[in-house]
XYZ file of C-alpha atoms in Angstrom:
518
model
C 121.183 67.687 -90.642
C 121.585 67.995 -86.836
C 123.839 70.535 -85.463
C 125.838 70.865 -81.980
C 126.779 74.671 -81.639
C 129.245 76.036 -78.910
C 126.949 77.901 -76.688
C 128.906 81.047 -77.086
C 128.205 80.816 -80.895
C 124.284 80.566 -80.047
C 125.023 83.287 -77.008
C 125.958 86.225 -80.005
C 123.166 84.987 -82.464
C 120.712 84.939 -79.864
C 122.032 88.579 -78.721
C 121.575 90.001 -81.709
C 118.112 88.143 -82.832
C 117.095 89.372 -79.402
C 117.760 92.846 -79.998
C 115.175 92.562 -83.738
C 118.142 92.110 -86.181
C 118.930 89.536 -88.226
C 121.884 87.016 -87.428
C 123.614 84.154 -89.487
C 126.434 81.866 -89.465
C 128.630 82.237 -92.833
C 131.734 81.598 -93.898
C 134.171 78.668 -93.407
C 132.521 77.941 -90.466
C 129.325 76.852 -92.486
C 131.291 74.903 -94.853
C 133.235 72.878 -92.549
C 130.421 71.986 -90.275
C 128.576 70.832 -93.591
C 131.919 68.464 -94.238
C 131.457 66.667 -91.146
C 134.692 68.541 -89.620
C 135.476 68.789 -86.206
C 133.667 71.594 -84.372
C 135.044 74.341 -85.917
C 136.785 77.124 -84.516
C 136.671 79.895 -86.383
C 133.234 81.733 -86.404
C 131.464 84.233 -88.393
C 128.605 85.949 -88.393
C 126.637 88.322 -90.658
C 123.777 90.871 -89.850
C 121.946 93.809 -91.365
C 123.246 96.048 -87.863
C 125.573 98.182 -88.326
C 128.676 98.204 -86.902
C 127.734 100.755 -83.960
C 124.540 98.824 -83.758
C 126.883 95.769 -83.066
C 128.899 97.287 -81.044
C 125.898 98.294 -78.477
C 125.591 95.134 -78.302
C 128.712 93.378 -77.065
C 130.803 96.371 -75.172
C 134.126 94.654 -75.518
C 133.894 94.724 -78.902
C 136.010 96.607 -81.438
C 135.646 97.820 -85.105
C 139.225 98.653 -87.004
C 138.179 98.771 -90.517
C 136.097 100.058 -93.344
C 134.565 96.971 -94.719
C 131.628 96.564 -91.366
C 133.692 94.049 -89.326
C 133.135 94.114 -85.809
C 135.308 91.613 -83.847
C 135.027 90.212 -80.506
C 137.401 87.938 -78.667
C 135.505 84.600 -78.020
C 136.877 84.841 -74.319
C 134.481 87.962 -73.725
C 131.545 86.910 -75.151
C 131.469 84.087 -72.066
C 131.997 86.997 -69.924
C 129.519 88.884 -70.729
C 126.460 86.424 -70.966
C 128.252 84.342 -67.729
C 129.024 81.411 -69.923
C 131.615 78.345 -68.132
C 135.008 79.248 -69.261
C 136.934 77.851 -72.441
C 137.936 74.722 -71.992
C 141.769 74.230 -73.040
C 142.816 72.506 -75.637
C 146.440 70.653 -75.872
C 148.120 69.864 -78.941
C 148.072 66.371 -79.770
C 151.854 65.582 -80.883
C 152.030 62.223 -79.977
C 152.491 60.596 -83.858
C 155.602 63.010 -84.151
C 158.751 61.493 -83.482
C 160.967 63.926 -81.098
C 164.366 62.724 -81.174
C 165.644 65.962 -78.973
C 162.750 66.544 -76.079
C 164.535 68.859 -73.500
C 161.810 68.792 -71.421
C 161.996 64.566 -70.518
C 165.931 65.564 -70.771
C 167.617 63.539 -67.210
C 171.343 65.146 -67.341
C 171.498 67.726 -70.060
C 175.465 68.074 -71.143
C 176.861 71.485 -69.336
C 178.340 72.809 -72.481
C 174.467 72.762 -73.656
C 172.525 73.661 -70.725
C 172.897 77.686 -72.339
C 170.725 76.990 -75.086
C 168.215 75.523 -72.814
C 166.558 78.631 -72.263
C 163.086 78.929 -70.785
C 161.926 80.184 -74.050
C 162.236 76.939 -75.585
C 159.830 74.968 -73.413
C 158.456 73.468 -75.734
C 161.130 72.583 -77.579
C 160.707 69.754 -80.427
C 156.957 70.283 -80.557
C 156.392 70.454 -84.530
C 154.140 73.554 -84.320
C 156.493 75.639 -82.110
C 156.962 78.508 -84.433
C 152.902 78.864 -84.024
C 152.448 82.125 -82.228
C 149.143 81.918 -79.719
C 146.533 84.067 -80.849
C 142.857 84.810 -79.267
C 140.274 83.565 -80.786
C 138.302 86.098 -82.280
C 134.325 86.130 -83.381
C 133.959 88.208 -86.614
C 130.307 89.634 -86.803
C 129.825 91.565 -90.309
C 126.957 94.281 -91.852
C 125.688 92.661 -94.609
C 127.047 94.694 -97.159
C 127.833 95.146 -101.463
C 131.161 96.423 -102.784
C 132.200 98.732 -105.780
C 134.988 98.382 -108.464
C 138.168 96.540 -107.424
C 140.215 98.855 -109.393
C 143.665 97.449 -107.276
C 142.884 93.957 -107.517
C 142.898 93.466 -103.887
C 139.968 95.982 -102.018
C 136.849 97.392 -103.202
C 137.158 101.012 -103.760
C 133.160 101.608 -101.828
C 131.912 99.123 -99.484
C 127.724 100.158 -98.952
C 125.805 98.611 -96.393
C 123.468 96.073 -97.858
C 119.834 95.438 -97.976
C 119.664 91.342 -97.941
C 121.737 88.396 -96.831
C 121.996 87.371 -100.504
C 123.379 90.618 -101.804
C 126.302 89.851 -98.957
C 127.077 85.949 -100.334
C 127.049 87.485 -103.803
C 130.022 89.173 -103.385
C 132.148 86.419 -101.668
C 134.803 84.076 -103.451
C 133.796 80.332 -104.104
C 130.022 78.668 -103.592
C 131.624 76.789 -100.477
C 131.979 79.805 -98.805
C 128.687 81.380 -100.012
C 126.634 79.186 -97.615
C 124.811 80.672 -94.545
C 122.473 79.166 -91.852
C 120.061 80.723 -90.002
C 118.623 79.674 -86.681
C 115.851 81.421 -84.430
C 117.308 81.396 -81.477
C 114.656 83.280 -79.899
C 112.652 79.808 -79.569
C 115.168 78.829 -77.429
C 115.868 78.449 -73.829
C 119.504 77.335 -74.021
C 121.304 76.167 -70.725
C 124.084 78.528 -70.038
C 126.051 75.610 -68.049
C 125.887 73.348 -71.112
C 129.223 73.758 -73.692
C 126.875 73.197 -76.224
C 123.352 73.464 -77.738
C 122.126 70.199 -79.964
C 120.073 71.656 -82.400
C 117.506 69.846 -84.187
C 117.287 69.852 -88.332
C 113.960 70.942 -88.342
C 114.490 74.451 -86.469
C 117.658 74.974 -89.298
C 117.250 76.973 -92.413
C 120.036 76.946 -95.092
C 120.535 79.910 -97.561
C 122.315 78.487 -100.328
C 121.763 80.660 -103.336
C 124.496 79.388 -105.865
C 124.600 75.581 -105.042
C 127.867 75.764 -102.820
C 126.104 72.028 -101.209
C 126.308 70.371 -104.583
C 129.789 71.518 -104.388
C 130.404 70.522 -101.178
C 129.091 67.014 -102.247
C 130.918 67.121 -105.552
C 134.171 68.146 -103.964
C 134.132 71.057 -106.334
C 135.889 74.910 -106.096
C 134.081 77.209 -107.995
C 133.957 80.636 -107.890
C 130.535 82.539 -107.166
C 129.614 84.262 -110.398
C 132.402 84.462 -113.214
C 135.739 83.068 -111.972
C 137.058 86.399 -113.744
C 135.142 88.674 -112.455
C 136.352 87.254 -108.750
C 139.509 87.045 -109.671
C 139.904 90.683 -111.093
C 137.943 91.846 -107.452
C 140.777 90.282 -105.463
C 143.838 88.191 -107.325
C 144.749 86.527 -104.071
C 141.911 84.252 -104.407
C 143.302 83.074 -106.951
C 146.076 81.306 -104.492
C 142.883 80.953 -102.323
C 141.030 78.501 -104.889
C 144.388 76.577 -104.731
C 144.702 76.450 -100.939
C 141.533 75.531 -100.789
C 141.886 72.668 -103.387
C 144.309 70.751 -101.235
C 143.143 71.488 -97.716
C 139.558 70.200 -98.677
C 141.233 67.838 -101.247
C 138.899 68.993 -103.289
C 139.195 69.356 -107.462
C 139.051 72.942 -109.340
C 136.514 74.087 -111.577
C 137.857 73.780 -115.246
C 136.405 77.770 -115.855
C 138.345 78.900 -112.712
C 141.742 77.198 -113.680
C 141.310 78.284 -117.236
C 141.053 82.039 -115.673
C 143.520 82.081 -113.211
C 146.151 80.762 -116.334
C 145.215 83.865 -118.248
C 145.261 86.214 -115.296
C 148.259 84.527 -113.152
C 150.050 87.767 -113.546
C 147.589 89.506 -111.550
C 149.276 88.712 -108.129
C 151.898 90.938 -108.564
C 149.091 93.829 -107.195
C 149.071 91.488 -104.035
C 151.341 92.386 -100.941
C 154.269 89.764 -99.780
C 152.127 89.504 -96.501
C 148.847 88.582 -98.234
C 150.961 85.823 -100.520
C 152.665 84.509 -97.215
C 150.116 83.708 -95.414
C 148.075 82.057 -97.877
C 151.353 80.421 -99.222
C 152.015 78.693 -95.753
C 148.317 77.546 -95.129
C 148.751 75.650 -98.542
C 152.446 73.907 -96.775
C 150.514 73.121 -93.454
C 147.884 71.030 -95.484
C 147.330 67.598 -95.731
C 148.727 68.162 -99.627
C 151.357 70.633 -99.977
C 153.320 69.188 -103.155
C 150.362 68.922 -104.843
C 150.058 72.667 -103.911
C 153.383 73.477 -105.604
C 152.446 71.617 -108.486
C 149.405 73.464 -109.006
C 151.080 76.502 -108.856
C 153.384 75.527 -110.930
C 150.423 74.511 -113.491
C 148.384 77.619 -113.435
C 151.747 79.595 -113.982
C 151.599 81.557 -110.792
C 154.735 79.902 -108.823
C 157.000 82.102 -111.097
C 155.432 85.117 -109.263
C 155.912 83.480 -106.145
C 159.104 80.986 -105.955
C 160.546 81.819 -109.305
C 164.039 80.475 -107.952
C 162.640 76.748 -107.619
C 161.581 76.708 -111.294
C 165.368 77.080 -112.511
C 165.374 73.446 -110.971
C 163.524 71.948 -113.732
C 165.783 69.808 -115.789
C 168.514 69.462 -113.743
C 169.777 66.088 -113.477
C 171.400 64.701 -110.690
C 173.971 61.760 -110.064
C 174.732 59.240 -107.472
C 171.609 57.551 -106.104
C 169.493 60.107 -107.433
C 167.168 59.162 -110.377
C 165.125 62.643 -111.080
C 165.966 65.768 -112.012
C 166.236 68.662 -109.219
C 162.471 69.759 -109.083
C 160.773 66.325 -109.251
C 163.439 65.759 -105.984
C 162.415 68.955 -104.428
C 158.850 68.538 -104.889
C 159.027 64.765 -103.552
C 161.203 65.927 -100.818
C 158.151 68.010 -99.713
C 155.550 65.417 -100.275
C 157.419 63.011 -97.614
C 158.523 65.324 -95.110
C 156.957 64.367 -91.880
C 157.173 67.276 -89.868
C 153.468 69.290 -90.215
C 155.366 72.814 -89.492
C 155.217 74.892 -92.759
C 158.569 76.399 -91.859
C 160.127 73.111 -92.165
C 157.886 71.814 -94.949
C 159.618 75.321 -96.974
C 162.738 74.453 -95.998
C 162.388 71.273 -97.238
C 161.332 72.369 -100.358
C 164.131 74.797 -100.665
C 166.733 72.543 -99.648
C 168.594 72.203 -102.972
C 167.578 75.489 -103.898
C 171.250 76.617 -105.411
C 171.741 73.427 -107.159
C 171.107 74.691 -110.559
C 173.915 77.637 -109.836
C 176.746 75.134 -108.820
C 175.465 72.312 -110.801
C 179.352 70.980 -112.698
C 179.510 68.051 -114.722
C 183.097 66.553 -115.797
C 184.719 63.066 -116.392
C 184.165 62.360 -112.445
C 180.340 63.041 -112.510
C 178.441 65.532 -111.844
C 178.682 67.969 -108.458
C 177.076 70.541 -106.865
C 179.730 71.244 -104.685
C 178.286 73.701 -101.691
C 174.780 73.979 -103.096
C 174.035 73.817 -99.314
C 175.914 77.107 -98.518
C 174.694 79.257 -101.424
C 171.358 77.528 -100.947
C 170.959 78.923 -97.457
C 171.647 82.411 -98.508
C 168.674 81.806 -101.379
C 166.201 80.502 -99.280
C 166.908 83.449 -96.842
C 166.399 85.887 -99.239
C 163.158 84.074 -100.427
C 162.142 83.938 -96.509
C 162.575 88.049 -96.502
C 160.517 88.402 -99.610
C 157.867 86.224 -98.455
C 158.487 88.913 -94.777
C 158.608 85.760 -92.331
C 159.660 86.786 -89.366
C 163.093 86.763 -88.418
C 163.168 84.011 -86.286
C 161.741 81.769 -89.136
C 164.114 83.325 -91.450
C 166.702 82.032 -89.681
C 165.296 78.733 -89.387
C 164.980 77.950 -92.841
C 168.606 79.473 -93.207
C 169.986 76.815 -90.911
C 167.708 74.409 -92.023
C 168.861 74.652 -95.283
C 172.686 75.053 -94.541
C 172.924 72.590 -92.263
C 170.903 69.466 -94.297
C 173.918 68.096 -95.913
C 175.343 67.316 -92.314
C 177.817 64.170 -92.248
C 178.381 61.471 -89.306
C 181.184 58.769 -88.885
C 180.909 56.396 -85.771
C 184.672 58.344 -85.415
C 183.341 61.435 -84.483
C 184.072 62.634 -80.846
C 181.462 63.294 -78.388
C 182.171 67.075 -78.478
C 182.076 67.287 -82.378
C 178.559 65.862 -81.744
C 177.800 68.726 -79.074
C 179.414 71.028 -81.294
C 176.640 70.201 -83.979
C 173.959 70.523 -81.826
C 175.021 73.823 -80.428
C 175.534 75.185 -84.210
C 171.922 74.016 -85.076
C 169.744 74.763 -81.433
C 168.433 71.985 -79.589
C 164.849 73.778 -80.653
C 165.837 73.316 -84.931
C 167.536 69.536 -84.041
C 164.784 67.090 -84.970
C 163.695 69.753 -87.471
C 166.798 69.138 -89.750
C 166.366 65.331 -89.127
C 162.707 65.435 -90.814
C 164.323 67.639 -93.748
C 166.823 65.181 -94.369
C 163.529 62.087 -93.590
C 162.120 63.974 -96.333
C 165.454 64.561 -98.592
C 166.120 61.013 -98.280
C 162.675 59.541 -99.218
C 162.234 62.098 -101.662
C 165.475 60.754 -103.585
C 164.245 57.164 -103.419
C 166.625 56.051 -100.496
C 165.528 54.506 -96.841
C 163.837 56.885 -94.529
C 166.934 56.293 -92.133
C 170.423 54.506 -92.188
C 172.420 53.154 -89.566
C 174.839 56.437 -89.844
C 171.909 58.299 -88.920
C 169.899 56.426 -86.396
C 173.613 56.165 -84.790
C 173.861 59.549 -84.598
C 170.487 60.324 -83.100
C 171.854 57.595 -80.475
C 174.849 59.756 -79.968
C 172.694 63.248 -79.704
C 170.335 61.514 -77.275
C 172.996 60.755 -74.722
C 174.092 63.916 -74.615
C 170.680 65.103 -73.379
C 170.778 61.585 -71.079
C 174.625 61.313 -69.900
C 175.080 58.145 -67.853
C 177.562 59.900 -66.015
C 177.552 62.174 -63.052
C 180.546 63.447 -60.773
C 179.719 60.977 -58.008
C 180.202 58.242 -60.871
C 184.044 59.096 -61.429
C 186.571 56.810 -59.530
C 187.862 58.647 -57.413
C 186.076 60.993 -54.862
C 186.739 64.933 -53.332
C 188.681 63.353 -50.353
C 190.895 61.087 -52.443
C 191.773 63.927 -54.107
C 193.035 66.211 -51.389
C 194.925 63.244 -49.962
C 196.886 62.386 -53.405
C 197.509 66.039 -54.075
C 198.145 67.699 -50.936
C 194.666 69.781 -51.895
C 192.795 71.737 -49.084
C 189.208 72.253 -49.479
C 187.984 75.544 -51.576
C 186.689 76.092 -55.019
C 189.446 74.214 -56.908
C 189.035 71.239 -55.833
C 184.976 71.352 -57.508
C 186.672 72.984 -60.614
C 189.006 69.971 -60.402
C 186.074 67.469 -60.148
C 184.293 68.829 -62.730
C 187.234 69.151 -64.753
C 187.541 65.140 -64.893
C 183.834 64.468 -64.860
C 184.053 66.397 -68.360
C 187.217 64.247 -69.735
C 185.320 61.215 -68.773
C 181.909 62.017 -70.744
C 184.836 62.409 -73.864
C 187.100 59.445 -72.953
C 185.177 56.830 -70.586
C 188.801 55.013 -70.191
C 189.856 57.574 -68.516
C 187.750 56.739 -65.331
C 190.190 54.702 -63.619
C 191.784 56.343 -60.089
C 195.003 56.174 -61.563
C 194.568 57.649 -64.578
C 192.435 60.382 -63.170
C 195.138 61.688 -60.614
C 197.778 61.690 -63.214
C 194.872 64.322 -65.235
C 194.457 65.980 -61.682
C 198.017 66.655 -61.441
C 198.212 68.066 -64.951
C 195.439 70.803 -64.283
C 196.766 71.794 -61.027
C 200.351 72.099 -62.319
């Protein structure tokens, strides 16, 4: 297979080559360039230098651990061998539909305009609680590891003799793939962005058939899933994340031994757990990722809480029990933000607790309100940040939110105030996703109504010089002189207007200007 390299990828393997060490690509890298990906972005690389031998060679490097990791951010590496700079990248959000985008906004509603804060740019965008990060090359000393008596780091990491003695202690045969390029042959063009290289000049260390996985769409651990496991319970979660990002199917020995050793990730930290957690939520299959936590018995060491939702039945249009709604409601979510996709999931969290039955039906009466303070105290144990806390704490109180074609203009601000413009078309996916996940219509007239009505508020058709009566009309009617009241006056009607369009008649407004001056 041909391969087309970033030339800063090919700049640090030829460094090193250059320099008489060896130099691979491993990792996830390997594996996704293997599945026909896009160009992947996240590189590493493994070598029999040390770390301080690594470090002589790229200056701006750094090295922060014990386990021979040197790290570089991708950024300097095009410094230092004069490469063109990174091209940037944009976000491609146009399949997402923004019902609230502040920044196309024409004449944002005053009483809003204070939660329009610079901060919120980019407002609406469904992967705006992403925090930028560099992007950083990871070059590693081969190396072999000692006991995991923790299960979660070795207790010695040794420097190793051969490349295969460093893929023998990694996770899954996916990720145990490495290729190896002699980059000395080559004269590459430091203008170019990137470096075709040929199959012929490619070698591929594959030691414990991770390509027949890759072809088989297979996770399977390298050596004895048991063994792996014990090293480091989290991959556990990892050979589910995994599954359902590469929509791939587990090895029956694997699934067998993380049943019997599920317990295991209780040795794990909350931060670990998060962020594999959330990588499973951002994939293309995140119910199916509950489910198979659910399966291998480790969701009651993660989201215990959602497992109390298991025969719960429901009334009204419903037609499953809590946890097949839950677990549907986070299969048709639209919104790709894991924050949202959590909330989703969580979003009749407290329904078991206030579940009532009686001659009437059954209720649940303000399973939204208790909910909210569940799902934040799941959010703290899982040590999101605060601002995501909150999120999923008004995401989840605010889901059950009512309209009536009745409702004033200012309820309707009031709403969006009490949510954030930035959370607004976040609640309308969980409630996309509540809906389809109960069987109902994505949307209902109620709804698309009130998006109609929130929309105008960010689009008024109404500006001061639209009211009937003008500044000069007004001094001559009311004896006014000009100063500051008469603009607090004008703006004064402009806002009774936007609430009560019949108002804007010249005789109707005097009589209002004569009421605020009096």
């Amino acid at each position: 297979m041909d391969l087309k390299l970033p030339v800063d990828v090919v700049a640090v393997l030829h460094q090193i080559q250059s320099n008489g060490f060896e130099a691979y690509i491993v990792g996830g890298a390997v594996r996704d360039l293997f599945l026909s990906k896009d160009v992947p972005t996240d590189w590493d690389f493994t070598t029999n230098a040390t770390p301080t031998q690594i470090q002589s060679l790229f200056p701006e490097s750094f090295y922060e651990n014990e386990f021979g990791t040197v790290g570089i951010d991708r950024q300097h590496v095009r410094d230092q061998f004069q490469l063109n700079t990174l091209s940037e990248t944009q976000a491609d959000n146009t399949a997402y539909n923004q019902v609230i985008n502040v920044k196309t906004a024409t004449k944002i509603h005053e009483s809003l305009k204070s939660v329009r804060a610079d901060s919120h740019s980019e407002l609406a965008s469904p992967q705006n609680n992403q925090i930028e990060t560099k992007t950083i090359f990871e070059i590693t000393t081969f190396r072999s590891e000692g006991m995991y008596t923790d299960f979660r780091r070795p207790d010695q990491v040794s420097w190793g003799q051969t490349l295969e003695e460093d893929l023998r202690r990694r996770d899954f045969t996916i990720n145990a793939l490495a290729i190896f390029i002699d980059f000395q042959q080559f004269n590459f063009d430091k203008t170019l962005e990137s470096l075709n290289i040929n199959a012929k000049d490619i070698q591929i260390i594959d030691p414990f058939g991770g390509l027949t996985d890759l072809h088989n769409h297979h996770i399977r651990t390298v050596g004895k899933p048991v063994d792996r496991f014990q090293e480091d319970a989290l991959r556990m979660l990892r050979a589910i994340r995994f599954a359902v990002q590469l929509h791939f199917s587990l090895d029956k020995d694997a699934l067998k031994a993380i049943k019997q050793h599920a317990a295991l990730l209780q040795h794990v930290s909350w931060e670990r757990i998060r962020d594999e957690f959330l990588k499973m939520l951002a994939s293309a299959h995140p119910a199916k990722a509950i489910e198979h936590l659910d399966e291998t018995g480790m969701l009651k060491f993660i989201l215990p809480e959602l497992l109390l939702a298991k025969s719960v039945v429901q009334g009204g249009h419903h037609t499953t029990d809590v946890w097949t709604h839950s677990i549907e409601a986070l299969r048709e979510c639209p919104s790709k933000d894991p924050i949202v996709r959590l909330a989703t999931l969580l979003h009749d969290i407290a329904k078991p607790q206030t579940f009532r039955q009686s001659k009437e039906g059954i209720t649940f009466y303000n399973h939204e309100v208790i909910g909210a303070r569940v799902a934040k105290k799941i959010a703290e144990r899982l040590k999101l940040s605060k601002q995501d806390t909150q999120r999923i704490f008004l995401l989840v109180r605010h889901h059950m939110f009512y309209y009536q074609p009745t409702i004033t203009d200012a309820a309707i601000r009031r709403f969006m105030r009490k949510i954030g413009l930035e959370n607004i078309n976040d609640v309308l996916d969980v409630r996309i996703g509540d809906r389809l996940g109960s069987g109902a219509k994505e949307t209902s007239w109620r709804l698309e109504e009130m998006k109609g009505r929130m929309l105008s508020q960010l689009h008024q058709p109404f500006s001061i010089t639209d009211l009937k009566i003008n500044g000069n009309e007004l001094m001559t009617e009311l004896h006014l002189k000009p100063g500051p009241i008469l603009g607090k006056l004008l703006h004064h009607l402009f806002e009774l207007v936007l609430e009560e369009p019949e108002l804007n008649t010249k005789e109707k407004l005097i009589e209002e200007a004569k009421k605020f001056i009096s």
